[in-house]
């Protein structure tokens, strides 16, 4: 393999890895689950997430896993839906996933999240 091709592959690999470990900051809310944009029916007790429209990217992240962190607490969730009302990097969690981080009475919390 040529030197240039090896370097190009290295740069692309690093870029992909960086994207996978990058942490995002946004607001998290919770919603009543049901039929999600990824095509599955979920329950409020499932640990799931809806991504903002820009992050959902027409379903490119369906079934991927995220770790969401708030004040030292973390929860692992699966992408099953789109959140058109969420701001940039905002997410909508199932009630059980939200409750793992804060009481539902908090309503909206600032979180960090990343693909895992």
PDB file of N, CA and C in Angstrom, residues 4 8 11 17 19 21 25 29 32 38 42 44 53 60 62 69 73 75-77 80 85 106 109 111 113-114:
ATOM      1  N   UNK A   4       0.912   7.411   0.845  1.00  0.00           N
ATOM      2  CA  UNK A   4      -0.196   8.379   0.870  1.00  0.00           C
ATOM      3  C   UNK A   4      -1.494   7.685   1.244  1.00  0.00           C
ATOM      4  N   UNK A   8      -3.807   8.445   4.509  1.00  0.00           N
ATOM      5  CA  UNK A   8      -5.219   8.788   4.345  1.00  0.00           C
ATOM      6  C   UNK A   8      -6.090   7.875   5.197  1.00  0.00           C
ATOM      7  N   UNK A  11      -5.766   8.959   8.874  1.00  0.00           N
ATOM      8  CA  UNK A  11      -6.515  10.188   9.151  1.00  0.00           C
ATOM      9  C   UNK A  11      -8.010   9.894   9.225  1.00  0.00           C
ATOM     10  N   UNK A  17     -12.987   7.739  14.902  1.00  0.00           N
ATOM     11  CA  UNK A  17     -12.864   7.479  16.326  1.00  0.00           C
ATOM     12  C   UNK A  17     -13.208   8.721  17.135  1.00  0.00           C
ATOM     13  N   UNK A  19     -15.205  11.131  16.308  1.00  0.00           N
ATOM     14  CA  UNK A  19     -16.649  11.328  16.240  1.00  0.00           C
ATOM     15  C   UNK A  19     -17.375  10.395  17.194  1.00  0.00           C
ATOM     16  N   UNK A  21     -16.288   9.205  20.074  1.00  0.00           N
ATOM     17  CA  UNK A  21     -16.073   9.479  21.490  1.00  0.00           C
ATOM     18  C   UNK A  21     -16.396  10.922  21.865  1.00  0.00           C
ATOM     19  N   UNK A  25     -23.341  18.412  24.416  1.00  0.00           N
ATOM     20  CA  UNK A  25     -24.067  19.029  25.526  1.00  0.00           C
ATOM     21  C   UNK A  25     -25.378  19.582  25.009  1.00  0.00           C
ATOM     22  N   UNK A  29     -35.171  16.257  28.061  1.00  0.00           N
ATOM     23  CA  UNK A  29     -36.532  16.241  28.580  1.00  0.00           C
ATOM     24  C   UNK A  29     -36.996  14.790  28.503  1.00  0.00           C
ATOM     25  N   UNK A  32     -43.712  10.721  26.465  1.00  0.00           N
ATOM     26  CA  UNK A  32     -44.461   9.472  26.484  1.00  0.00           C
ATOM     27  C   UNK A  32     -44.082   8.689  25.244  1.00  0.00           C
ATOM     28  N   UNK A  38     -37.910   5.187  14.308  1.00  0.00           N
ATOM     29  CA  UNK A  38     -37.086   4.064  13.836  1.00  0.00           C
ATOM     30  C   UNK A  38     -37.934   2.827  13.543  1.00  0.00           C
ATOM     31  N   UNK A  42     -42.128   1.365  21.751  1.00  0.00           N
ATOM     32  CA  UNK A  42     -41.401   1.327  23.021  1.00  0.00           C
ATOM     33  C   UNK A  42     -42.341   1.643  24.166  1.00  0.00           C
ATOM     34  N   UNK A  44     -42.664   3.201  28.318  1.00  0.00           N
ATOM     35  CA  UNK A  44     -42.058   4.203  29.195  1.00  0.00           C
ATOM     36  C   UNK A  44     -40.954   3.614  30.073  1.00  0.00           C
ATOM     37  N   UNK A  53     -33.715  16.524  15.297  1.00  0.00           N
ATOM     38  CA  UNK A  53     -33.815  16.220  13.869  1.00  0.00           C
ATOM     39  C   UNK A  53     -32.455  16.208  13.185  1.00  0.00           C
ATOM     40  N   UNK A  60     -30.151   7.702  10.522  1.00  0.00           N
ATOM     41  CA  UNK A  60     -28.782   7.177  10.447  1.00  0.00           C
ATOM     42  C   UNK A  60     -28.291   6.611  11.783  1.00  0.00           C
ATOM     43  N   UNK A  62     -30.425   5.174  14.185  1.00  0.00           N
ATOM     44  CA  UNK A  62     -31.352   4.217  14.794  1.00  0.00           C
ATOM     45  C   UNK A  62     -30.589   3.023  15.351  1.00  0.00           C
ATOM     46  N   UNK A  69     -25.184  11.674  30.700  1.00  0.00           N
ATOM     47  CA  UNK A  69     -24.670  11.974  32.037  1.00  0.00           C
ATOM     48  C   UNK A  69     -25.229  13.297  32.547  1.00  0.00           C
ATOM     49  N   UNK A  73     -24.394  11.144  37.432  1.00  0.00           N
ATOM     50  CA  UNK A  73     -25.197   9.954  37.150  1.00  0.00           C
ATOM     51  C   UNK A  73     -25.212   9.717  35.649  1.00  0.00           C
ATOM     52  N   UNK A  75     -26.826   7.063  32.351  1.00  0.00           N
ATOM     53  CA  UNK A  75     -27.771   6.049  31.905  1.00  0.00           C
ATOM     54  C   UNK A  75     -27.453   5.723  30.449  1.00  0.00           C
ATOM     55  N   UNK A  76     -27.540   4.446  30.110  1.00  0.00           N
ATOM     56  CA  UNK A  76     -27.334   3.999  28.736  1.00  0.00           C
ATOM     57  C   UNK A  76     -28.693   3.862  28.064  1.00  0.00           C
ATOM     58  N   UNK A  77     -28.808   4.408  26.866  1.00  0.00           N
ATOM     59  CA  UNK A  77     -30.079   4.413  26.141  1.00  0.00           C
ATOM     60  C   UNK A  77     -29.850   4.019  24.681  1.00  0.00           C
ATOM     61  N   UNK A  80     -34.280   5.366  19.273  1.00  0.00           N
ATOM     62  CA  UNK A  80     -35.439   4.777  18.599  1.00  0.00           C
ATOM     63  C   UNK A  80     -36.365   5.817  17.987  1.00  0.00           C
ATOM     64  N   UNK A  85     -38.841  18.809  18.194  1.00  0.00           N
ATOM     65  CA  UNK A  85     -38.888  19.977  19.062  1.00  0.00           C
ATOM     66  C   UNK A  85     -37.627  20.201  19.877  1.00  0.00           C
ATOM     67  N   UNK A 106     -38.174  17.659  37.600  1.00  0.00           N
ATOM     68  CA  UNK A 106     -37.160  18.593  37.086  1.00  0.00           C
ATOM     69  C   UNK A 106     -37.534  19.064  35.682  1.00  0.00           C
ATOM     70  N   UNK A 109     -33.255  19.078  32.015  1.00  0.00           N
ATOM     71  CA  UNK A 109     -31.949  19.106  32.672  1.00  0.00           C
ATOM     72  C   UNK A 109     -30.839  19.234  31.624  1.00  0.00           C
ATOM     73  N   UNK A 111     -27.547  18.054  30.041  1.00  0.00           N
ATOM     74  CA  UNK A 111     -26.817  16.788  30.050  1.00  0.00           C
ATOM     75  C   UNK A 111     -25.655  16.810  29.067  1.00  0.00           C
ATOM     76  N   UNK A 113     -23.914  13.871  26.482  1.00  0.00           N
ATOM     77  CA  UNK A 113     -24.148  12.535  25.959  1.00  0.00           C
ATOM     78  C   UNK A 113     -23.154  12.215  24.859  1.00  0.00           C
ATOM     79  N   UNK A 114     -22.947  10.912  24.668  1.00  0.00           N
ATOM     80  CA  UNK A 114     -22.035  10.469  23.611  1.00  0.00           C
ATOM     81  C   UNK A 114     -22.475   9.106  23.104  1.00  0.00           C
TER      82      UNK A 114
END
